[in-house]
């Protein structure tokens, strides 16, 4: 039965990124789907659809998997950072903080969300290939570590910090020149990337920073891409990074932190087979340890920045089925009440998702339908060729694996308000994101009097 594995709970209870659904997924006595002890159809009725649902146990299990593996495989100090671009909210900041994580932010908004969510500034890093003065200033005045990405950052920081006493805490990002197999848009470590200093220029930049009074370079950073299933590129990355570490220390920088970025993939569909969090950390930590031994380099503090593998599997999106269009011999479309504005990944990266009916996940599929969004765009298709039982408008559908890069990449295309988000745990529900209202979308519109007068 095509749907039988979707809601299967706890296939890998230690590494949620290897599952299709949150680890608390179960059926009630009437075979209806529950997550975090909450019946999905009740959530849909109470909070309306589309609705993002996040399972707290799955997020915390993922955090623990990272912490435990670092403890197990890395003999030095370590600090995992949550790449908040995956899903930035006060609730997420607070959860990862309580699990001992720091956080990676890339904008003023993500930075404020982290700080207000309780993350200590000393455990936050600010990334970005075009940081504004305001962002740099906010980070600097809060003692956030700034990841310098290019000469522009250096020039701006120099004028921002020079008159102050305290030098800026910096990490330097470079492009390691490593290819990995993922979608072109989410590769970052190969040479033709907009991020980071070229490896060839590294020595020059390190020398330039050496005597800069405003700078305190304490770390090196590289990130090779996202949704990666291979382990070898991460091993290769470590080799390149330890060479860079040796070079930087040799020049006289007090480098303590080695930040290897994120990138571990997750299972969206059965065919996806990512390594576990334990395997990923084992690979990275062992490579750092061995490479440091081999090159006679003192162990750095090991930092990593998982985003997707921390939250993707914890999230599902609930939709209501609406109109149906059957084109005989070609395709049957079933439209839902959301689409590319709450999940832009299928139209952007041709990403695949699994879904089933919320209250009848066990009913055998008898038809193949294409789940379309409600936006005025032909490409607004969430899932092609989904096997489903006979279903009717008004029934709820759950799409799995939507915890990462859905809400954070959502838009108001067609002036459609963003969905609400709830966090479920042991039968409790907390609203963590209010549903936007159409009026909210008009808040920043300005109708000039001149136009009104013209009628
Ligand atoms: N660190 C840096 C510097 C990054 O640029 C990223 C992701 C991460 C960490 C986290 O990577 P992760 O563990 O999530 O793979 N919107 C795309 C993904 C873009 C990833 C951007 N950078 C998607 O929906 O697939």
CSV table of C-alpha atoms and ligand atoms in Angstrom, one decimal:
chain,number,residue,atom,x,y,z
A,1,UNK,CA,0.0,0.0,0.0
A,2,UNK,CA,1.6,3.2,-1.2
A,3,UNK,CA,0.7,5.2,1.9
A,4,UNK,CA,1.4,2.7,4.6
A,5,UNK,CA,4.9,4.0,5.5
A,6,UNK,CA,4.1,7.7,5.6
A,7,UNK,CA,2.9,7.9,9.2
A,8,UNK,CA,5.1,5.1,10.4
A,9,UNK,CA,6.4,6.3,13.6
A,10,UNK,CA,10.0,6.1,15.0
A,11,UNK,CA,11.7,4.1,12.2
A,12,UNK,CA,14.8,5.9,13.4
A,13,UNK,CA,13.9,7.2,16.8
A,14,UNK,CA,17.3,8.7,17.2
A,15,UNK,CA,17.7,10.6,14.0
A,16,UNK,CA,14.4,12.1,12.8
A,17,UNK,CA,15.9,13.3,9.5
A,18,UNK,CA,15.7,9.7,8.3
A,19,UNK,CA,12.0,9.5,8.8
A,20,UNK,CA,9.1,10.7,6.6
A,21,UNK,CA,7.0,11.9,9.5
A,22,UNK,CA,7.5,13.3,13.0
A,23,UNK,CA,8.5,10.6,15.5
A,24,UNK,CA,5.3,11.0,17.6
A,25,UNK,CA,3.1,10.2,14.6
A,26,UNK,CA,0.4,7.6,15.5
A,27,UNK,CA,-3.1,6.5,14.8
A,28,UNK,CA,-6.0,6.9,17.2
A,29,UNK,CA,-8.5,4.1,17.8
A,30,UNK,CA,-10.3,5.1,14.6
A,31,UNK,CA,-7.1,5.1,12.6
A,32,UNK,CA,-6.9,8.9,12.3
A,33,UNK,CA,-3.6,10.6,12.4
A,34,UNK,CA,-2.2,12.1,15.6
A,35,UNK,CA,1.0,14.0,16.0
A,36,UNK,CA,2.4,15.1,19.4
A,37,UNK,CA,-0.7,13.5,20.9
A,38,UNK,CA,-3.0,15.8,19.0
A,39,UNK,CA,-5.5,14.7,16.4
A,40,UNK,CA,-4.7,16.5,13.2
A,41,UNK,CA,-8.3,16.9,12.1
A,42,UNK,CA,-9.1,18.6,15.4
A,43,UNK,CA,-6.1,21.0,14.9
A,44,UNK,CA,-7.3,21.8,11.4
A,45,UNK,CA,-10.8,22.6,12.6
A,46,UNK,CA,-9.7,24.6,15.6
A,47,UNK,CA,-6.9,26.6,13.9
A,48,UNK,CA,-8.2,26.5,10.3
A,49,UNK,CA,-6.1,25.6,7.3
A,50,UNK,CA,-3.5,25.8,5.9
A,51,UNK,CA,-1.8,25.2,9.2
A,52,UNK,CA,1.8,24.5,10.0
A,53,UNK,CA,2.2,21.9,12.8
A,54,UNK,CA,5.5,21.4,14.6
A,55,UNK,CA,6.2,18.5,16.8
A,56,UNK,CA,8.3,19.5,19.7
A,57,UNK,CA,9.6,16.0,20.5
A,58,UNK,CA,11.0,15.6,17.0
A,59,UNK,CA,12.8,19.0,17.2
A,60,UNK,CA,14.3,18.2,20.6
A,61,UNK,CA,15.2,14.6,19.6
A,62,UNK,CA,17.2,16.1,16.6
A,63,UNK,CA,18.9,18.6,18.9
A,64,UNK,CA,19.9,15.9,21.3
A,65,UNK,CA,21.2,13.7,18.5
A,66,UNK,CA,23.6,16.5,17.5
A,67,UNK,CA,24.6,17.2,21.1
A,68,UNK,CA,25.1,13.5,22.0
A,69,UNK,CA,27.1,12.8,18.9
A,70,UNK,CA,29.4,15.7,19.4
A,71,UNK,CA,29.9,14.6,22.9
A,72,UNK,CA,30.6,11.0,21.8
A,73,UNK,CA,32.9,11.6,18.8
A,74,UNK,CA,34.7,14.9,19.5
A,75,UNK,CA,37.3,15.1,22.2
A,76,UNK,CA,37.4,18.9,22.2
A,77,UNK,CA,34.8,21.5,22.9
A,78,UNK,CA,31.9,21.9,20.6
A,79,UNK,CA,28.8,24.0,20.0
A,80,UNK,CA,26.1,23.3,17.5
A,81,UNK,CA,24.3,26.3,16.1
A,82,UNK,CA,20.8,26.2,14.7
A,83,UNK,CA,20.7,27.6,11.1
A,84,UNK,CA,17.6,29.7,11.8
A,85,UNK,CA,16.9,30.4,8.1
A,86,UNK,CA,15.3,27.0,8.1
A,87,UNK,CA,12.5,28.2,10.4
A,88,UNK,CA,13.0,31.4,12.4
A,89,UNK,CA,10.6,32.1,15.3
A,90,UNK,CA,10.7,33.0,18.9
A,91,UNK,CA,9.5,29.5,19.7
A,92,UNK,CA,12.3,27.8,17.7
A,93,UNK,CA,14.9,30.1,19.2
A,94,UNK,CA,13.7,29.2,22.7
A,95,UNK,CA,13.6,25.5,22.0
A,96,UNK,CA,17.1,25.3,20.5
A,97,UNK,CA,18.4,27.5,23.3
A,98,UNK,CA,17.0,25.2,26.0
A,99,UNK,CA,18.8,22.3,24.2
A,100,UNK,CA,22.1,24.1,24.5
A,101,UNK,CA,22.4,25.3,20.9
A,102,UNK,CA,23.7,28.6,19.6
A,103,UNK,CA,22.2,30.1,16.5
A,104,UNK,CA,23.2,31.2,13.0
A,105,UNK,CA,21.3,34.3,11.7
A,106,UNK,CA,21.6,36.1,8.4
A,107,UNK,CA,19.6,39.3,8.8
A,108,UNK,CA,18.5,41.8,11.3
A,109,UNK,CA,15.1,40.0,11.6
A,110,UNK,CA,16.7,36.6,12.3
A,111,UNK,CA,19.1,38.2,14.8
A,112,UNK,CA,16.3,40.0,16.7
A,113,UNK,CA,14.3,36.8,16.7
A,114,UNK,CA,17.2,34.9,18.2
A,115,UNK,CA,18.0,37.5,20.9
A,116,UNK,CA,14.4,38.0,21.9
A,117,UNK,CA,14.0,34.2,21.9
A,118,UNK,CA,16.6,34.0,24.6
A,119,UNK,CA,19.8,33.0,22.8
A,120,UNK,CA,22.9,34.4,24.4
A,121,UNK,CA,24.6,36.8,22.0
A,122,UNK,CA,27.9,35.0,22.6
A,123,UNK,CA,26.3,31.9,21.0
A,124,UNK,CA,25.0,33.7,17.9
A,125,UNK,CA,26.9,34.2,14.5
A,126,UNK,CA,25.8,36.6,11.8
A,127,UNK,CA,26.2,35.5,8.2
A,128,UNK,CA,25.4,37.2,5.0
A,129,UNK,CA,27.1,38.1,1.7
A,130,UNK,CA,25.8,41.7,1.8
A,131,UNK,CA,25.3,42.8,5.4
A,132,UNK,CA,23.9,46.3,6.0
A,133,UNK,CA,25.5,48.7,8.4
A,134,UNK,CA,22.5,48.3,10.6
A,135,UNK,CA,22.9,44.6,10.7
A,136,UNK,CA,26.6,44.8,11.4
A,137,UNK,CA,26.0,47.4,14.1
A,138,UNK,CA,23.3,45.4,15.8
A,139,UNK,CA,25.6,42.3,15.8
A,140,UNK,CA,28.6,44.2,17.0
A,141,UNK,CA,26.9,46.1,19.8
A,142,UNK,CA,25.4,42.8,21.0
A,143,UNK,CA,28.6,40.9,21.0
A,144,UNK,CA,27.5,38.6,18.2
A,145,UNK,CA,30.2,36.9,16.2
A,146,UNK,CA,30.3,38.3,12.7
A,147,UNK,CA,31.1,36.0,9.8
A,148,UNK,CA,33.0,38.2,7.4
A,149,UNK,CA,32.2,37.1,3.8
A,150,UNK,CA,34.0,39.6,1.6
A,151,UNK,CA,36.0,42.8,1.5
A,152,UNK,CA,32.8,44.9,1.7
A,153,UNK,CA,32.3,43.5,5.2
A,154,UNK,CA,35.8,44.3,6.2
A,155,UNK,CA,35.6,47.9,4.9
A,156,UNK,CA,32.3,48.5,6.7
A,157,UNK,CA,33.4,47.0,10.0
A,158,UNK,CA,36.6,48.9,9.9
A,159,UNK,CA,34.7,52.2,9.9
A,160,UNK,CA,32.1,51.0,12.3
A,161,UNK,CA,34.5,49.7,14.9
A,162,UNK,CA,37.6,51.7,14.7
A,163,UNK,CA,36.6,54.4,17.2
A,164,UNK,CA,35.4,51.9,19.7
A,165,UNK,CA,37.6,50.0,22.1
A,166,UNK,CA,36.3,46.5,21.8
A,167,UNK,CA,37.4,44.7,18.6
A,168,UNK,CA,34.7,42.9,16.7
A,169,UNK,CA,34.6,39.1,17.2
A,170,UNK,CA,35.0,37.7,13.7
A,171,UNK,CA,34.8,34.5,11.8
A,172,UNK,CA,36.0,34.3,8.2
A,173,UNK,CA,34.0,32.5,5.6
A,174,UNK,CA,35.8,31.0,2.6
A,175,UNK,CA,34.7,29.0,-0.4
A,176,UNK,CA,36.4,25.6,-0.1
A,177,UNK,CA,36.0,24.5,-3.7
A,178,UNK,CA,34.1,21.3,-3.0
A,179,UNK,CA,31.4,19.9,-5.3
A,180,UNK,CA,28.5,17.9,-3.9
A,181,UNK,CA,25.4,16.5,-5.3
A,182,UNK,CA,22.4,18.7,-4.6
A,183,UNK,CA,20.2,21.2,-6.4
A,184,UNK,CA,22.3,23.9,-8.1
A,185,UNK,CA,20.6,26.7,-6.2
A,186,UNK,CA,21.6,25.3,-2.8
A,187,UNK,CA,25.2,24.5,-3.5
A,188,UNK,CA,27.6,27.0,-1.9
A,189,UNK,CA,31.0,25.4,-1.5
A,190,UNK,CA,32.1,25.2,-5.1
A,191,UNK,CA,34.3,27.9,-6.6
A,192,UNK,CA,31.6,29.7,-8.5
A,193,UNK,CA,29.6,30.8,-5.4
A,194,UNK,CA,28.6,34.3,-4.2
A,195,UNK,CA,29.5,33.4,-0.7
A,196,UNK,CA,32.9,33.8,1.1
A,197,UNK,CA,36.4,34.6,0.2
A,198,UNK,CA,38.2,32.6,-2.5
A,199,UNK,CA,40.5,30.1,-1.1
A,200,UNK,CA,43.3,31.6,-3.3
A,201,UNK,CA,42.9,35.0,-1.5
A,202,UNK,CA,42.8,33.5,2.0
A,203,UNK,CA,46.4,34.2,2.9
A,204,UNK,CA,46.2,37.8,1.7
A,205,UNK,CA,43.1,38.5,3.7
A,206,UNK,CA,44.5,36.8,6.8
A,207,UNK,CA,47.6,39.0,6.6
A,208,UNK,CA,45.4,42.1,6.0
A,209,UNK,CA,43.4,41.3,9.2
A,210,UNK,CA,46.4,40.5,11.3
A,211,UNK,CA,47.2,44.0,12.5
A,212,UNK,CA,43.7,45.4,12.3
A,213,UNK,CA,43.0,46.7,15.8
A,214,UNK,CA,39.2,46.6,15.2
A,215,UNK,CA,39.2,42.8,14.5
A,216,UNK,CA,39.5,39.8,16.6
A,217,UNK,CA,39.5,36.8,14.2
A,218,UNK,CA,38.5,33.8,16.3
A,219,UNK,CA,37.0,31.4,13.8
A,220,UNK,CA,36.9,30.0,10.3
A,221,UNK,CA,33.8,29.0,8.4
A,222,UNK,CA,32.8,27.1,5.3
A,223,UNK,CA,29.5,25.6,4.2
A,224,UNK,CA,29.2,23.3,1.1
A,225,UNK,CA,25.5,23.2,0.5
A,226,UNK,CA,22.2,21.8,1.7
A,227,UNK,CA,20.2,18.5,1.4
A,228,UNK,CA,23.4,16.5,1.0
A,229,UNK,CA,23.3,12.8,1.4
A,230,UNK,CA,27.0,12.1,0.8
A,231,UNK,CA,29.5,12.1,3.7
A,232,UNK,CA,32.7,12.3,1.7
A,233,UNK,CA,32.3,16.0,0.8
A,234,UNK,CA,32.2,16.9,4.5
A,235,UNK,CA,35.3,14.9,5.1
A,236,UNK,CA,37.0,16.7,2.3
A,237,UNK,CA,35.8,20.0,3.6
A,238,UNK,CA,37.4,19.3,7.0
A,239,UNK,CA,40.8,18.6,5.3
A,240,UNK,CA,40.7,22.0,3.5
A,241,UNK,CA,39.6,23.7,6.7
A,242,UNK,CA,42.3,22.3,8.9
A,243,UNK,CA,44.9,23.5,6.3
A,244,UNK,CA,43.3,27.0,6.5
A,245,UNK,CA,43.3,26.8,10.3
A,246,UNK,CA,47.0,26.0,10.4
A,247,UNK,CA,47.6,28.9,8.0
A,248,UNK,CA,45.6,31.4,10.0
A,249,UNK,CA,47.2,30.4,13.3
A,250,UNK,CA,50.6,30.5,11.7
A,251,UNK,CA,49.9,34.1,10.7
A,252,UNK,CA,49.1,34.8,14.3
A,253,UNK,CA,45.3,34.7,14.6
A,254,UNK,CA,44.0,33.2,17.8
A,255,UNK,CA,41.6,30.9,16.0
A,256,UNK,CA,39.6,28.8,18.4
A,257,UNK,CA,36.4,28.0,16.3
A,258,UNK,CA,36.1,25.8,13.3
A,259,UNK,CA,32.6,26.1,11.8
A,260,UNK,CA,31.8,23.4,9.2
A,261,UNK,CA,28.4,24.7,8.3
A,262,UNK,CA,25.3,22.6,7.8
A,263,UNK,CA,24.0,20.5,5.0
A,264,UNK,CA,22.8,17.1,6.2
A,265,UNK,CA,19.8,16.0,4.1
A,266,UNK,CA,16.5,14.7,5.2
A,267,UNK,CA,14.0,12.1,3.9
A,268,UNK,CA,11.2,13.8,2.0
A,269,UNK,CA,10.1,10.7,0.0
A,270,UNK,CA,10.8,7.0,0.4
A,271,UNK,CA,13.7,7.0,-2.1
A,272,UNK,CA,15.7,9.6,0.0
A,273,UNK,CA,18.2,7.9,2.2
A,274,UNK,CA,20.2,10.5,4.2
A,275,UNK,CA,22.9,9.5,6.7
A,276,UNK,CA,21.9,9.8,10.4
A,277,UNK,CA,22.9,12.7,12.5
A,278,UNK,CA,25.2,10.4,14.4
A,279,UNK,CA,26.9,9.3,11.2
A,280,UNK,CA,27.3,12.9,10.0
A,281,UNK,CA,28.8,14.1,13.2
A,282,UNK,CA,31.0,11.1,13.5
A,283,UNK,CA,32.4,11.8,10.0
A,284,UNK,CA,33.0,15.5,10.7
A,285,UNK,CA,34.4,15.0,14.2
A,286,UNK,CA,36.6,12.1,13.3
A,287,UNK,CA,37.9,14.0,10.3
A,288,UNK,CA,38.8,17.1,12.4
A,289,UNK,CA,40.5,14.9,15.0
A,290,UNK,CA,42.5,12.9,12.5
A,291,UNK,CA,43.4,15.9,10.4
A,292,UNK,CA,44.6,17.8,13.4
A,293,UNK,CA,46.7,14.9,14.6
A,294,UNK,CA,48.2,14.4,11.1
A,295,UNK,CA,48.9,18.2,10.6
A,296,UNK,CA,49.9,18.8,14.2
A,297,UNK,CA,47.3,21.4,14.8
A,298,UNK,CA,45.7,22.0,18.3
A,299,UNK,CA,42.0,20.9,18.3
A,300,UNK,CA,39.7,23.8,17.6
A,301,UNK,CA,36.2,24.2,19.2
A,302,UNK,CA,34.0,22.4,16.6
A,303,UNK,CA,30.9,24.3,15.4
A,304,UNK,CA,28.3,23.1,13.0
A,305,UNK,CA,25.1,24.8,11.7
A,306,UNK,CA,22.3,22.3,11.0
A,307,UNK,CA,19.0,23.8,9.8
A,308,UNK,CA,17.0,21.4,7.7
A,309,UNK,CA,18.0,18.2,9.6
A,310,UNK,CA,16.8,19.9,12.8
A,311,UNK,CA,13.3,20.9,11.8
A,312,UNK,CA,12.2,19.6,8.5
A,313,UNK,CA,10.7,16.3,9.7
A,314,UNK,CA,9.1,17.8,12.8
A,315,UNK,CA,6.8,19.9,10.6
A,316,UNK,CA,3.7,19.0,8.6
A,317,UNK,CA,1.2,21.2,6.8
A,318,UNK,CA,-2.5,20.7,7.0
A,319,UNK,CA,-4.7,21.7,4.0
A,320,UNK,CA,-8.3,21.4,3.1
A,321,UNK,CA,-9.2,19.8,-0.2
A,322,UNK,CA,-11.3,22.1,-2.4
A,323,UNK,CA,-12.0,22.0,-6.1
A,324,UNK,CA,-11.4,19.0,-8.3
A,325,UNK,CA,-10.8,19.0,-12.1
A,326,UNK,CA,-10.6,15.8,-14.0
A,327,UNK,CA,-9.1,15.9,-17.5
A,328,UNK,CA,-10.0,12.4,-18.8
A,329,UNK,CA,-7.0,10.4,-19.9
A,330,UNK,CA,-4.6,13.1,-18.7
A,331,UNK,CA,-4.8,14.1,-15.0
A,332,UNK,CA,-7.0,14.8,-12.1
A,333,UNK,CA,-6.2,18.0,-10.2
A,334,UNK,CA,-7.4,18.4,-6.6
A,335,UNK,CA,-6.7,21.9,-5.2
A,336,UNK,CA,-6.0,22.8,-1.7
A,337,UNK,CA,-6.4,26.1,0.2
A,338,UNK,CA,-2.7,27.0,0.2
A,339,UNK,CA,0.2,26.3,-2.2
A,340,UNK,CA,3.3,28.0,-3.4
A,341,UNK,CA,3.0,30.9,-0.9
A,342,UNK,CA,3.2,28.6,2.1
A,343,UNK,CA,5.5,26.0,0.4
A,344,UNK,CA,7.6,27.5,-2.4
A,345,UNK,CA,9.9,24.5,-2.5
A,346,UNK,CA,8.2,22.4,-5.3
A,347,UNK,CA,8.0,25.3,-7.7
A,348,UNK,CA,11.5,26.5,-6.8
A,349,UNK,CA,13.5,23.3,-6.6
A,350,UNK,CA,11.1,20.7,-8.0
A,351,UNK,CA,11.1,19.3,-4.4
A,352,UNK,CA,9.0,16.2,-3.7
A,353,UNK,CA,6.7,15.6,-0.8
A,354,UNK,CA,4.5,12.9,0.6
A,355,UNK,CA,1.0,13.4,1.8
A,356,UNK,CA,-2.1,11.5,2.9
A,357,UNK,CA,-5.6,12.1,4.2
A,358,UNK,CA,-5.6,13.2,7.8
A,359,UNK,CA,-8.5,11.0,9.0
A,360,UNK,CA,-8.1,8.1,6.5
A,361,UNK,CA,-4.4,7.4,6.1
A,362,UNK,CA,-5.0,3.6,5.9
A,363,UNK,CA,-7.6,3.6,3.2
A,364,UNK,CA,-6.1,2.0,0.1
A,365,UNK,CA,-5.4,4.4,-2.7
A,366,UNK,CA,-7.6,4.0,-5.8
A,367,UNK,CA,-6.7,7.1,-7.8
A,368,UNK,CA,-3.8,9.3,-8.6
A,369,UNK,CA,-4.3,13.0,-8.2
A,370,UNK,CA,-2.1,16.1,-8.6
A,371,UNK,CA,-2.4,18.4,-5.6
A,372,UNK,CA,-2.5,21.9,-6.8
A,373,UNK,CA,-2.2,25.1,-4.9
A,374,UNK,CA,-4.7,28.0,-5.2
A,375,UNK,CA,-2.4,30.6,-6.7
A,376,UNK,CA,-2.7,32.0,-10.1
A,377,UNK,CA,0.2,30.2,-11.5
A,378,UNK,CA,0.1,26.9,-13.5
A,379,UNK,CA,3.3,25.8,-11.8
A,380,UNK,CA,1.7,26.0,-8.4
A,381,UNK,CA,1.6,22.3,-7.9
A,382,UNK,CA,2.5,20.8,-4.5
A,383,UNK,CA,2.6,17.1,-5.3
A,384,UNK,CA,2.3,15.4,-8.7
A,385,UNK,CA,0.7,11.9,-8.9
A,386,UNK,CA,-0.2,11.3,-5.3
A,387,UNK,CA,-2.0,8.0,-4.7
A,388,UNK,CA,-5.2,8.7,-2.7
A,389,UNK,CA,-8.4,6.9,-1.8
A,390,UNK,CA,-11.6,8.4,-3.1
A,391,UNK,CA,-11.9,11.7,-1.3
A,392,UNK,CA,-14.2,14.7,-1.2
A,393,UNK,CA,-13.8,18.5,-0.9
A,394,UNK,CA,-13.6,19.5,2.7
A,395,UNK,CA,-11.4,16.6,3.8
A,396,UNK,CA,-8.1,17.5,5.3
A,397,UNK,CA,-4.7,16.5,3.7
A,398,UNK,CA,-1.4,16.4,5.6
A,399,UNK,CA,1.9,17.1,3.7
A,400,UNK,CA,4.9,15.8,5.6
A,401,UNK,CA,8.4,17.2,6.0
A,402,UNK,CA,7.5,20.9,5.8
A,403,UNK,CA,9.2,22.1,9.0
A,404,UNK,CA,12.2,23.6,7.2
A,405,UNK,CA,12.3,26.3,4.5
A,406,UNK,CA,8.5,26.5,4.2
A,407,UNK,CA,7.3,29.1,6.7
A,408,UNK,CA,10.7,30.8,6.4
A,409,UNK,CA,10.4,31.1,2.6
A,410,UNK,CA,6.6,31.8,2.6
A,411,UNK,CA,5.3,34.8,0.7
A,412,UNK,CA,2.0,36.7,0.3
A,413,UNK,CA,1.8,36.0,-3.4
A,414,UNK,CA,-1.7,36.8,-4.6
A,415,UNK,CA,-2.2,38.6,-1.3
A,416,UNK,CA,-2.7,35.4,0.5
A,417,UNK,CA,-2.1,35.6,4.3
A,418,UNK,CA,0.5,33.3,5.8
A,419,UNK,CA,-0.8,30.3,7.8
A,420,UNK,CA,-0.7,30.0,11.5
A,421,UNK,CA,1.8,27.6,13.2
A,422,UNK,CA,1.2,25.5,16.2
A,423,UNK,CA,3.6,23.5,18.4
A,424,UNK,CA,2.3,20.2,19.7
A,425,UNK,CA,3.5,18.2,22.6
A,426,UNK,CA,1.9,15.4,24.7
A,427,UNK,CA,-1.6,16.4,23.6
A,428,UNK,CA,-1.0,20.1,24.2
A,429,UNK,CA,-1.1,22.7,21.5
A,430,UNK,CA,0.6,26.1,21.6
A,431,UNK,CA,0.0,28.7,19.0
A,432,UNK,CA,3.5,29.9,17.9
A,433,UNK,CA,2.6,32.0,14.8
A,434,UNK,CA,-0.7,33.8,14.4
A,435,UNK,CA,-2.5,33.5,11.1
A,436,UNK,CA,-2.1,36.6,9.1
A,437,UNK,CA,-5.2,38.4,8.0
A,438,UNK,CA,-5.8,40.1,4.7
A,439,UNK,CA,-6.0,43.4,6.6
A,440,UNK,CA,-2.4,42.8,7.8
A,441,UNK,CA,-1.3,42.7,4.2
A,442,UNK,CA,-2.7,46.2,3.6
A,443,UNK,CA,-0.9,47.6,6.6
A,444,UNK,CA,2.0,49.0,4.6
A,445,UNK,CA,0.0,50.1,1.5
A,446,UNK,CA,-0.1,53.8,1.0
A,447,UNK,CA,-2.8,55.3,-1.2
A,448,UNK,CA,-1.6,58.8,-2.1
A,449,UNK,CA,-4.2,61.6,-1.8
A,450,UNK,CA,-3.4,62.6,-5.3
A,451,UNK,CA,-4.6,59.3,-6.6
A,452,UNK,CA,-7.8,59.5,-4.5
A,453,UNK,CA,-8.5,63.0,-5.8
A,454,UNK,CA,-8.1,61.8,-9.4
A,455,UNK,CA,-10.9,59.3,-8.5
B,1,LIG,N1,25.0,27.5,7.3
B,1,LIG,C1,25.0,28.3,6.2
B,1,LIG,C2,26.0,29.3,6.0
B,1,LIG,C3,24.0,28.1,5.2
B,1,LIG,O1,24.0,28.9,4.2
B,1,LIG,C4,23.0,27.1,5.4
B,1,LIG,C5,21.9,27.0,4.5
B,1,LIG,C6,23.0,26.4,6.6
B,1,LIG,C7,24.1,26.5,7.5
B,1,LIG,C8,22.0,25.3,6.9
B,1,LIG,O2,22.0,24.3,6.0
B,1,LIG,P1,21.0,23.0,6.2
B,1,LIG,O3,21.5,22.3,7.4
B,1,LIG,O4,19.7,23.5,6.4
B,1,LIG,O5,21.2,22.2,4.9
B,1,LIG,N2,16.0,27.1,0.7
B,1,LIG,C9,16.7,25.9,0.4
B,1,LIG,C10,17.9,25.7,1.3
B,1,LIG,C11,18.9,26.8,1.3
B,1,LIG,C12,20.0,26.6,2.3
B,1,LIG,C13,20.7,27.8,2.5
B,1,LIG,N3,21.8,27.7,3.4
B,1,LIG,C14,15.7,24.8,0.4
B,1,LIG,O6,14.6,25.0,0.7
B,1,LIG,O7,16.1,23.6,0.1
